[in-house]
PDB file of C-alpha atoms in Angstrom:
ATOM      1  CA  MET A1252       0.000   0.000   0.000  1.00  0.00           C
ATOM      2  CA  ILE A1253       1.270   3.318  -0.894  1.00  0.00           C
ATOM      3  CA  LEU A1254       0.359   6.021   1.544  1.00  0.00           C
ATOM      4  CA  ILE A1255       0.266   9.408   0.013  1.00  0.00           C
ATOM      5  CA  LEU A1256       0.470  12.236   2.496  1.00  0.00           C
ATOM      6  CA  VAL A1257      -0.509  15.610   1.157  1.00  0.00           C
ATOM      7  CA  LEU A1258       0.719  18.587   3.100  1.00  0.00           C
ATOM      8  CA  SER A1259      -1.018  21.877   2.717  1.00  0.00           C
ATOM      9  CA  ILE A1260       1.522  24.595   2.395  1.00  0.00           C
ATOM     10  CA  GLY A1261       0.395  28.176   2.871  1.00  0.00           C
ATOM     11  CA  ILE A1262       1.658  30.569   0.266  1.00  0.00           C
ATOM     12  CA  LEU A1263       1.488  34.278   0.977  1.00  0.00           C
ATOM     13  CA  SER A1264      -0.529  36.122  -1.620  1.00  0.00           C
ATOM     14  CA  PRO A1265       0.375  39.677  -2.652  1.00  0.00           C
ATOM     15  CA  ALA A1266      -2.573  40.906  -0.599  1.00  0.00           C
ATOM     16  CA  SER A1267      -1.507  39.153   2.624  1.00  0.00           C
ATOM     17  CA  THR A1268       2.103  40.231   2.068  1.00  0.00           C
ATOM     18  CA  SER A1269       0.939  43.824   1.820  1.00  0.00           C
ATOM     19  CA  GLU A1270      -1.130  43.432   4.984  1.00  0.00           C
ATOM     20  CA  ALA A1271       1.835  41.942   6.853  1.00  0.00           C
ATOM     21  CA  LYS A1272       4.224  44.743   5.925  1.00  0.00           C
ATOM     22  CA  ALA A1273       1.934  47.762   5.942  1.00  0.00           C
ATOM     23  CA  SER A1274       2.619  50.202   8.758  1.00  0.00           C
ATOM     24  CA  LEU A1275       3.050  53.832   9.692  1.00  0.00           C
ATOM     25  CA  PRO A1276       6.413  55.291  10.719  1.00  0.00           C
ATOM     26  CA  VAL A1277       5.022  55.956  14.219  1.00  0.00           C
ATOM     27  CA  THR A1278       2.143  54.456  16.205  1.00  0.00           C
ATOM     28  CA  SER A1279       1.838  57.422  18.555  1.00  0.00           C
ATOM     29  CA  LEU A1280       2.476  61.102  17.959  1.00  0.00           C
ATOM     30  CA  LYS A1281       2.422  64.269  20.061  1.00  0.00           C
ATOM     31  CA  LEU A1282       1.675  67.608  18.386  1.00  0.00           C
ATOM     32  CA  ARG A1283       0.888  71.117  19.537  1.00  0.00           C
ATOM     33  CA  VAL A1284      -2.081  73.106  18.281  1.00  0.00           C
ATOM     34  CA  GLY A1285      -1.238  74.524  14.863  1.00  0.00           C
ATOM     35  CA  SER A1286       1.471  71.975  14.101  1.00  0.00           C
ATOM     36  CA  VAL A1287       1.500  70.083  10.812  1.00  0.00           C
ATOM     37  CA  TYR A1288       2.912  66.589  10.322  1.00  0.00           C
ATOM     38  CA  THR A1289       3.049  64.513   7.142  1.00  0.00           C
ATOM     39  CA  MET A1290       2.449  60.803   7.712  1.00  0.00           C
ATOM     40  CA  ARG A1291       4.031  58.550   5.093  1.00  0.00           C
ATOM     41  CA  PRO A1292       2.721  54.943   5.085  1.00  0.00           C
ATOM     42  CA  ILE A1293       5.167  52.074   4.699  1.00  0.00           C
ATOM     43  CA  ALA A1294       4.481  49.294   2.158  1.00  0.00           C
ATOM     44  CA  MET A1295       0.933  50.400   1.362  1.00  0.00           C
ATOM     45  CA  ILE A1296       0.023  50.198  -2.312  1.00  0.00           C
ATOM     46  CA  GLY A1297      -2.881  51.631  -4.246  1.00  0.00           C
ATOM     47  CA  SER A1298      -5.292  54.345  -3.193  1.00  0.00           C
ATOM     48  CA  ILE A1299      -5.124  55.199   0.510  1.00  0.00           C
ATOM     49  CA  LYS A1300      -8.072  56.519   2.491  1.00  0.00           C
ATOM     50  CA  TRP A1301      -7.244  58.633   5.556  1.00  0.00           C
ATOM     51  CA  THR A1302      -9.587  59.192   8.492  1.00  0.00           C
ATOM     52  CA  SER A1303      -9.480  60.904  11.878  1.00  0.00           C
ATOM     53  CA  SER A1304     -11.669  59.688  14.735  1.00  0.00           C
ATOM     54  CA  ARG A1305     -11.930  63.253  16.078  1.00  0.00           C
ATOM     55  CA  LYS A1306     -11.567  65.764  13.266  1.00  0.00           C
ATOM     56  CA  TYR A1307     -11.924  68.682  15.670  1.00  0.00           C
ATOM     57  CA  VAL A1308      -8.738  67.522  17.448  1.00  0.00           C
ATOM     58  CA  ALA A1309      -6.705  66.861  14.305  1.00  0.00           C
ATOM     59  CA  SER A1310      -7.657  66.580  10.656  1.00  0.00           C
ATOM     60  CA  VAL A1311      -5.883  64.562   7.988  1.00  0.00           C
ATOM     61  CA  SER A1312      -5.774  65.316   4.268  1.00  0.00           C
ATOM     62  CA  LYS A1313      -5.968  62.896   1.333  1.00  0.00           C
ATOM     63  CA  SER A1314      -2.169  62.939   1.196  1.00  0.00           C
ATOM     64  CA  GLY A1315      -1.667  62.161   4.902  1.00  0.00           C
ATOM     65  CA  VAL A1316      -0.987  65.685   6.164  1.00  0.00           C
ATOM     66  CA  ILE A1317      -2.119  65.918   9.797  1.00  0.00           C
ATOM     67  CA  THR A1318      -3.095  69.339  11.156  1.00  0.00           C
ATOM     68  CA  ALA A1319      -3.426  69.706  14.941  1.00  0.00           C
ATOM     69  CA  LYS A1320      -6.462  71.838  15.850  1.00  0.00           C
ATOM     70  CA  ASP A1321      -7.509  71.520  19.493  1.00  0.00           C
ATOM     71  CA  PRO A1322      -6.147  69.774  22.600  1.00  0.00           C
ATOM     72  CA  GLY A1323      -7.245  66.165  22.847  1.00  0.00           C
ATOM     73  CA  THR A1324      -6.614  62.718  21.427  1.00  0.00           C
ATOM     74  CA  THR A1325      -7.584  61.245  18.072  1.00  0.00           C
ATOM     75  CA  VAL A1326      -6.744  58.166  16.035  1.00  0.00           C
ATOM     76  CA  ILE A1327      -5.518  58.629  12.487  1.00  0.00           C
ATOM     77  CA  LYS A1328      -6.109  55.643  10.207  1.00  0.00           C
ATOM     78  CA  ALA A1329      -4.874  54.792   6.729  1.00  0.00           C
ATOM     79  CA  SER A1330      -6.547  52.060   4.675  1.00  0.00           C
ATOM     80  CA  ASN A1331      -6.007  50.736   1.163  1.00  0.00           C
ATOM     81  CA  GLY A1332      -8.586  47.927   1.215  1.00  0.00           C
ATOM     82  CA  LEU A1333      -5.922  45.345   2.010  1.00  0.00           C
ATOM     83  CA  ALA A1334      -4.649  46.692   5.306  1.00  0.00           C
ATOM     84  CA  THR A1335      -5.551  49.330   7.865  1.00  0.00           C
ATOM     85  CA  VAL A1336      -2.918  50.974  10.032  1.00  0.00           C
ATOM     86  CA  SER A1337      -3.344  53.605  12.708  1.00  0.00           C
ATOM     87  CA  CYS A1338      -1.566  56.151  14.861  1.00  0.00           C
ATOM     88  CA  LYS A1339      -2.735  57.685  18.127  1.00  0.00           C
ATOM     89  CA  VAL A1340      -2.273  61.455  18.029  1.00  0.00           C
ATOM     90  CA  LYS A1341      -2.257  63.564  21.178  1.00  0.00           C
ATOM     91  CA  VAL A1342      -2.611  67.309  20.649  1.00  0.00           C
ATOM     92  CA  LYS A1343      -1.360  69.717  23.305  1.00  0.00           C
ATOM     93  CA  LYS A1344      -1.849  73.448  23.761  1.00  0.00           C
ATOM     94  CA  LYS A1345       0.484  75.846  22.007  1.00  0.00           C
ATOM     95  CA  SER A1346       3.682  76.513  23.910  1.00  0.00           C
ATOM     96  CA  THR A1347       3.786  80.045  25.296  1.00  0.00           C
ATOM     97  CA  LYS A1348       7.479  79.886  26.103  1.00  0.00           C
ATOM     98  CA  LYS A1349       9.381  82.763  24.515  1.00  0.00           C
ATOM     99  CA  GLY A1350      11.373  81.481  21.580  1.00  0.00           C
ATOM    100  CA  SER A1351       9.054  78.543  20.928  1.00  0.00           C
ATOM    101  CA  LYS A1352       7.535  77.890  17.511  1.00  0.00           C
ATOM    102  CA  PHE A1353       4.250  79.537  18.485  1.00  0.00           C
ATOM    103  CA  ASN A1354       5.800  82.405  20.426  1.00  0.00           C
ATOM    104  CA  PRO A1355       8.964  83.225  18.470  1.00  0.00           C
ATOM    105  CA  ARG A1356      11.377  85.924  19.464  1.00  0.00           C
ATOM    106  CA  THR A1357      11.086  89.094  17.394  1.00  0.00           C
ATOM    107  CA  PHE A1358      14.163  90.093  15.453  1.00  0.00           C
ATOM    108  CA  PRO A1359      15.835  92.474  14.865  1.00  0.00           C
ATOM    109  CA  THR A1360      13.741  95.474  16.004  1.00  0.00           C
ATOM    110  CA  THR A1361      13.365  94.432  19.638  1.00  0.00           C
ATOM    111  CA  THR A1362      16.878  92.998  19.866  1.00  0.00           C
ATOM    112  CA  PRO A1363      19.141  95.353  17.892  1.00  0.00           C
ATOM    113  CA  LYS A1364      22.216  93.946  19.617  1.00  0.00           C
ATOM    114  CA  GLY A1365      21.478  90.457  18.366  1.00  0.00           C
ATOM    115  CA  ILE A1366      20.644  87.201  20.073  1.00  0.00           C
ATOM    116  CA  ASN A1367      23.059  85.312  22.305  1.00  0.00           C
ATOM    117  CA  PHE A1368      22.734  81.547  22.151  1.00  0.00           C
ATOM    118  CA  THR A1369      24.573  78.275  22.662  1.00  0.00           C
ATOM    119  CA  TYR A1370      24.772  76.373  19.396  1.00  0.00           C
ATOM    120  CA  TYR A1371      24.432  72.600  19.093  1.00  0.00           C
ATOM    121  CA  MET A1372      25.126  70.484  16.014  1.00  0.00           C
ATOM    122  CA  GLU A1373      24.020  66.849  15.724  1.00  0.00           C
ATOM    123  CA  GLY A1374      23.379  66.762  19.472  1.00  0.00           C
ATOM    124  CA  LYS A1375      26.827  68.107  20.352  1.00  0.00           C
ATOM    125  CA  LYS A1376      27.467  71.443  22.068  1.00  0.00           C
ATOM    126  CA  ILE A1377      29.685  73.585  19.823  1.00  0.00           C
ATOM    127  CA  GLY A1378      29.963  76.972  21.533  1.00  0.00           C
ATOM    128  CA  LYS A1379      28.456  80.361  22.369  1.00  0.00           C
ATOM    129  CA  PHE A1380      27.428  82.762  19.603  1.00  0.00           C
ATOM    130  CA  ASN A1381      25.764  86.090  18.982  1.00  0.00           C
ATOM    131  CA  ILE A1382      23.783  86.530  15.781  1.00  0.00           C
ATOM    132  CA  GLN A1383      22.487  89.713  14.158  1.00  0.00           C
ATOM    133  CA  ILE A1384      20.349  90.006  11.047  1.00  0.00           C
ATOM    134  CA  VAL A1385      21.856  93.175   9.612  1.00  0.00           C
ATOM    135  CA  LYS A1386      19.536  93.170   6.588  1.00  0.00           C
ATOM    136  CA  PHE A1387      16.536  91.113   5.516  1.00  0.00           C
ATOM    137  CA  ALA A1388      14.832  91.652   2.157  1.00  0.00           C
ATOM    138  CA  TYR A1389      12.011  89.838   0.383  1.00  0.00           C
ATOM    139  CA  GLY A1390       9.318  90.395  -2.245  1.00  0.00           C
ATOM    140  CA  SER A1391       9.829  93.221  -4.722  1.00  0.00           C
ATOM    141  CA  GLU A1392      12.910  94.528  -2.895  1.00  0.00           C
ATOM    142  CA  SER A1393      14.845  91.264  -3.124  1.00  0.00           C
ATOM    143  CA  ALA A1394      13.588  90.693  -6.703  1.00  0.00           C
ATOM    144  CA  ALA A1395      15.113  94.029  -7.742  1.00  0.00           C
ATOM    145  CA  MET A1396      18.372  93.085  -6.024  1.00  0.00           C
ATOM    146  CA  ALA A1397      18.482  89.701  -7.781  1.00  0.00           C
ATOM    147  CA  LYS A1398      17.755  91.267 -11.175  1.00  0.00           C
ATOM    148  CA  LYS A1399      21.108  93.065 -11.093  1.00  0.00           C
ATOM    149  CA  ASN A1400      22.812  89.714 -11.698  1.00  0.00           C
ATOM    150  CA  SER A1401      21.601  88.177 -14.976  1.00  0.00           C
ATOM    151  CA  SER A1402      22.566  84.676 -13.814  1.00  0.00           C
ATOM    152  CA  ASN A1403      19.857  84.741 -11.134  1.00  0.00           C
ATOM    153  CA  PRO A1404      16.583  83.112 -12.277  1.00  0.00           C
ATOM    154  CA  ALA A1405      13.642  85.513 -12.287  1.00  0.00           C
ATOM    155  CA  PRO A1406      11.087  84.572  -9.617  1.00  0.00           C
ATOM    156  CA  THR A1407       7.643  83.501 -10.815  1.00  0.00           C
ATOM    157  CA  SER A1408       4.466  84.980  -9.338  1.00  0.00           C
ATOM    158  CA  ALA A1409       4.526  82.143  -6.783  1.00  0.00           C
ATOM    159  CA  GLN A1410       8.157  82.652  -5.773  1.00  0.00           C
ATOM    160  CA  GLN A1411      10.335  85.208  -4.017  1.00  0.00           C
ATOM    161  CA  TYR A1412      13.920  85.688  -2.962  1.00  0.00           C
ATOM    162  CA  LEU A1413      14.796  85.893   0.716  1.00  0.00           C
ATOM    163  CA  PHE A1414      18.001  87.861   1.242  1.00  0.00           C
ATOM    164  CA  PHE A1415      19.945  87.894   4.508  1.00  0.00           C
ATOM    165  CA  THR A1416      22.996  89.774   5.692  1.00  0.00           C
ATOM    166  CA  VAL A1417      24.071  88.011   8.881  1.00  0.00           C
ATOM    167  CA  ARG A1418      26.710  89.054  11.396  1.00  0.00           C
ATOM    168  CA  LEU A1419      27.907  86.143  13.514  1.00  0.00           C
ATOM    169  CA  ASN A1420      30.153  86.496  16.557  1.00  0.00           C
ATOM    170  CA  TYR A1421      31.711  83.225  17.723  1.00  0.00           C
ATOM    171  CA  LYS A1422      32.202  84.142  21.375  1.00  0.00           C
ATOM    172  CA  SER A1423      33.639  80.885  22.698  1.00  0.00           C
ATOM    173  CA  GLY A1424      34.115  77.292  21.631  1.00  0.00           C
ATOM    174  CA  THR A1425      36.714  74.783  20.504  1.00  0.00           C
ATOM    175  CA  GLN A1426      36.231  74.117  16.799  1.00  0.00           C
ATOM    176  CA  THR A1427      35.864  75.880  13.466  1.00  0.00           C
ATOM    177  CA  VAL A1428      32.389  75.561  11.929  1.00  0.00           C
ATOM    178  CA  LYS A1429      30.633  76.544   8.739  1.00  0.00           C
ATOM    179  CA  MET A1430      28.604  79.721   9.073  1.00  0.00           C
ATOM    180  CA  SER A1431      25.920  78.090   6.911  1.00  0.00           C
ATOM    181  CA  ASP A1432      25.561  75.332   9.524  1.00  0.00           C
ATOM    182  CA  VAL A1433      24.855  77.818  12.312  1.00  0.00           C
ATOM    183  CA  PHE A1434      22.458  79.888  10.173  1.00  0.00           C
ATOM    184  CA  ASN A1435      21.184  76.934   8.174  1.00  0.00           C
ATOM    185  CA  TYR A1436      19.203  78.473   5.322  1.00  0.00           C
ATOM    186  CA  ASN A1437      18.739  75.045   3.698  1.00  0.00           C
ATOM    187  CA  LYS A1438      16.760  73.553   6.597  1.00  0.00           C
ATOM    188  CA  ASN A1439      15.808  76.226   9.121  1.00  0.00           C
ATOM    189  CA  ILE A1440      13.788  78.868   7.241  1.00  0.00           C
ATOM    190  CA  PHE A1441      10.000  78.629   7.690  1.00  0.00           C
ATOM    191  CA  GLY A1442       6.751  80.482   7.241  1.00  0.00           C
ATOM    192  CA  ALA A1443       4.564  81.658  10.125  1.00  0.00           C
ATOM    193  CA  TYR A1444       4.744  79.504  13.277  1.00  0.00           C
ATOM    194  CA  GLY A1445       6.976  76.977  11.546  1.00  0.00           C
ATOM    195  CA  ALA A1446       4.008  75.512   9.652  1.00  0.00           C
ATOM    196  CA  LYS A1447       5.762  75.517   6.276  1.00  0.00           C
ATOM    197  CA  GLN A1448       9.442  74.802   5.700  1.00  0.00           C
ATOM    198  CA  LEU A1449      10.762  77.038   2.936  1.00  0.00           C
ATOM    199  CA  LYS A1450      13.236  74.856   1.104  1.00  0.00           C
ATOM    200  CA  PRO A1451      15.459  76.598  -1.453  1.00  0.00           C
ATOM    201  CA  ILE A1452      14.234  76.195  -5.020  1.00  0.00           C
ATOM    202  CA  ASN A1453      17.375  77.968  -6.159  1.00  0.00           C
ATOM    203  CA  TRP A1454      20.007  80.359  -4.861  1.00  0.00           C
ATOM    204  CA  GLY A1455      20.666  84.019  -5.620  1.00  0.00           C
ATOM    205  CA  PHE A1456      24.131  85.446  -6.190  1.00  0.00           C
ATOM    206  CA  GLY A1457      25.514  88.949  -5.960  1.00  0.00           C
ATOM    207  CA  LEU A1458      22.581  90.472  -4.091  1.00  0.00           C
ATOM    208  CA  GLY A1459      24.853  91.944  -1.419  1.00  0.00           C
ATOM    209  CA  SER A1460      28.389  93.241  -1.095  1.00  0.00           C
ATOM    210  CA  ASN A1461      29.608  90.788   1.553  1.00  0.00           C
ATOM    211  CA  GLU A1462      31.168  87.369   1.151  1.00  0.00           C
ATOM    212  CA  SER A1463      28.800  84.503   0.357  1.00  0.00           C
ATOM    213  CA  MET A1464      27.836  82.643   3.523  1.00  0.00           C
ATOM    214  CA  LYS A1465      28.219  79.351   1.666  1.00  0.00           C
ATOM    215  CA  THR A1466      32.015  79.714   1.593  1.00  0.00           C
ATOM    216  CA  VAL A1467      32.568  81.062   5.123  1.00  0.00           C
ATOM    217  CA  ASN A1468      34.107  79.166   8.033  1.00  0.00           C
ATOM    218  CA  ILE A1469      34.248  80.797  11.451  1.00  0.00           C
ATOM    219  CA  SER A1470      36.565  80.084  14.391  1.00  0.00           C
ATOM    220  CA  PRO A1471      36.230  80.965  18.094  1.00  0.00           C
ATOM    221  CA  GLY A1472      36.871  84.644  18.836  1.00  0.00           C
ATOM    222  CA  ASN A1473      35.970  85.866  15.343  1.00  0.00           C
ATOM    223  CA  THR A1474      33.104  87.956  13.973  1.00  0.00           C
ATOM    224  CA  ILE A1475      32.077  87.617  10.327  1.00  0.00           C
ATOM    225  CA  THR A1476      29.418  89.331   8.214  1.00  0.00           C
ATOM    226  CA  ALA A1477      28.175  87.395   5.180  1.00  0.00           C
ATOM    227  CA  ASP A1478      25.265  87.294   2.728  1.00  0.00           C
ATOM    228  CA  THR A1479      22.947  84.618   1.429  1.00  0.00           C
ATOM    229  CA  ALA A1480      19.877  84.603  -0.806  1.00  0.00           C
ATOM    230  CA  ILE A1481      17.459  81.762  -1.503  1.00  0.00           C
ATOM    231  CA  LEU A1482      14.536  81.453  -3.901  1.00  0.00           C
ATOM    232  CA  VAL A1483      11.490  79.992  -2.127  1.00  0.00           C
ATOM    233  CA  GLU A1484       7.730  79.625  -2.396  1.00  0.00           C
ATOM    234  CA  LYS A1485       5.821  82.860  -1.846  1.00  0.00           C
ATOM    235  CA  GLY A1486       2.871  83.488   0.455  1.00  0.00           C
ATOM    236  CA  PHE A1487       4.118  82.220   3.810  1.00  0.00           C
ATOM    237  CA  THR A1488       4.634  85.191   6.118  1.00  0.00           C
ATOM    238  CA  PRO A1489       5.899  86.266   8.521  1.00  0.00           C
ATOM    239  CA  ILE A1490       9.179  84.500   7.879  1.00  0.00           C
ATOM    240  CA  THR A1491      10.651  82.639  10.860  1.00  0.00           C
ATOM    241  CA  PHE A1492      13.936  80.843  11.322  1.00  0.00           C
ATOM    242  CA  ARG A1493      15.210  78.510  13.990  1.00  0.00           C
ATOM    243  CA  LEU A1494      18.555  78.128  15.741  1.00  0.00           C
ATOM    244  CA  GLN A1495      19.545  74.795  17.271  1.00  0.00           C
ATOM    245  CA  THR A1496      20.089  75.794  20.886  1.00  0.00           C
ATOM    246  CA  SER A1497      19.979  72.412  22.632  1.00  0.00           C
ATOM    247  CA  ALA A1498      20.710  68.801  21.763  1.00  0.00           C
ATOM    248  CA  GLU A1499      17.196  68.289  20.405  1.00  0.00           C
ATOM    249  CA  GLY A1500      15.567  71.723  20.565  1.00  0.00           C
ATOM    250  CA  TYR A1501      15.418  75.050  18.768  1.00  0.00           C
ATOM    251  CA  THR A1502      14.876  78.725  19.453  1.00  0.00           C
ATOM    252  CA  TRP A1503      12.485  80.271  16.934  1.00  0.00           C
ATOM    253  CA  VAL A1504      12.855  83.839  15.691  1.00  0.00           C
ATOM    254  CA  LYS A1505      10.399  85.936  13.668  1.00  0.00           C
ATOM    255  CA  LEU A1506      11.644  88.437  11.091  1.00  0.00           C
TER     256      LEU A1506
END
């Protein structure tokens, strides 16, 4: 007698594979009123439907952009018909601490002598600095400045140049750093209340008479004045920037 034993072997279908891998980058999130966070699903294919259990606490757009509205807790879910993943979102009140995102320091009119701060880079304390914004130009003023150099692209109706003349005093520390790391115009320029990061679309050259910040290194005990200009999206005012003043935190400043 021949005994035939048939084993049933489970084979993962594309659908079950998707369900097994689908996730969100975080399962819990803390935001303050007015904050915006973009949730990017992992291993979810096809059309994704987003929902919020309490829309008055935080809403979520079709593209996964979460906007914190009122203090409370909500659950954000993403579903593609094969898998559903979720994240618990807790919304807190706006911080009223001076220098926070929602209560930025005003600069330069109320602090003509600049701002003293301790600068951190990648979690490491670098040294003590003083920063002054000697000149800030935007809109039609910066467009006219950029036009003087034919190599600068003309801004569209939805774009504008932001021009900065920055004076940086490296009061104490142990290492030479790039000025563009301290005043990081690539990552640390935002619209009102830090809701929109203004990433450079392009750069402007020759708008000022000082050395380009991009090429400047600064050592302890030195003071340097340099210029930079970036082309960004228009319509996000007032302009704010942030300085990394602790291992994981920032001081926000409004221009």
